[in-house]
Every structure is written in C-alpha cells, then in structure tokens.
Tab-separated table of C-alpha atoms in Angstrom:
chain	number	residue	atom	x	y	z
A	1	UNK	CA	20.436	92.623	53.331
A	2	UNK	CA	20.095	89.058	54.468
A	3	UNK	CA	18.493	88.023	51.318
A	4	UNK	CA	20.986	89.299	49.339
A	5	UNK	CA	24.028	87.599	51.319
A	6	UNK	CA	21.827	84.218	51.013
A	7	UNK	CA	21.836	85.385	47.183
A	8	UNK	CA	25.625	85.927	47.217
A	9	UNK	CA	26.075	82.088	49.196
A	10	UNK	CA	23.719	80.287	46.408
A	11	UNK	CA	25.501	81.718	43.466
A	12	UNK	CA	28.948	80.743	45.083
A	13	UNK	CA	28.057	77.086	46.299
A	14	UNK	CA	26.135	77.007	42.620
A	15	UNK	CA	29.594	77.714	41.521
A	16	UNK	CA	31.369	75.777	43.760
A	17	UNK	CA	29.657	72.759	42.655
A	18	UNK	CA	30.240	73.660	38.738
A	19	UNK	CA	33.563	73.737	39.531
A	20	UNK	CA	33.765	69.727	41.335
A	21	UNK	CA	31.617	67.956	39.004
A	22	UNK	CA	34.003	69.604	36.128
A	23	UNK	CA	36.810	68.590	37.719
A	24	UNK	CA	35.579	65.377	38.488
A	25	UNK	CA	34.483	64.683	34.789
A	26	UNK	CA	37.583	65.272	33.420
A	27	UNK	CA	39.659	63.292	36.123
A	28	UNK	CA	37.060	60.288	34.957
A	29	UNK	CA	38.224	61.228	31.123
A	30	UNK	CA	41.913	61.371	32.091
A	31	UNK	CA	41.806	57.931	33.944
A	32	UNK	CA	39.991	56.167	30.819
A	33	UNK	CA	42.298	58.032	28.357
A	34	UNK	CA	44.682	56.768	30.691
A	35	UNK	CA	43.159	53.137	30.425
A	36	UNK	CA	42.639	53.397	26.858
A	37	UNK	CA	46.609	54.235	26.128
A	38	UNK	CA	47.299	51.467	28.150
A	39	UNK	CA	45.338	48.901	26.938
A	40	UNK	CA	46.416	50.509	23.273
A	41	UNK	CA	50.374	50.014	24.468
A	42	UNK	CA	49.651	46.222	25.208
A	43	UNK	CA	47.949	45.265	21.993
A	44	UNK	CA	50.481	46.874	19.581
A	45	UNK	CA	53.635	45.528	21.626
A	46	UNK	CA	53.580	42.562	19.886
C-alpha cells in the first residue's frame, strides 16, 4: 500500500516536472522569438 502511494507521488512529481521545464522552454522560445521580431522590426525600419 505504501509503496504504491510512493509509486503514485513519483509518477506525479515526474510529471509535474515535465510539465515546468516544458513550460519553461517555450517561455525561453517565446522571449527570443520575441527578441528576434524585435531586433527584425529595427533593421527593416529604415
């Protein structure tokens, strides 16, 4: 019974974790998308 609970708490801090450094890749790919339109907006203004 215990081992299974401990089980059940692995698979969802396993999952947990999936979930943040996903999230936290594709913030880091928005904010250099974000970046790279930028920089892209000053070189073609003039």
């Amino acid at each position: 019974m215990w081992m299974e609970e401990c089980d059940h708490f692995d698979i969802v801090h396993c999952i947990f974790l999936l979930l943040f450094y996903y999230c936290l890749i594709l913030y880091r790919k928005r904010k250099n998308q974000i970046y790279f339109y930028l920089i892209y907006d000053f070189t073609t203004d003039y």
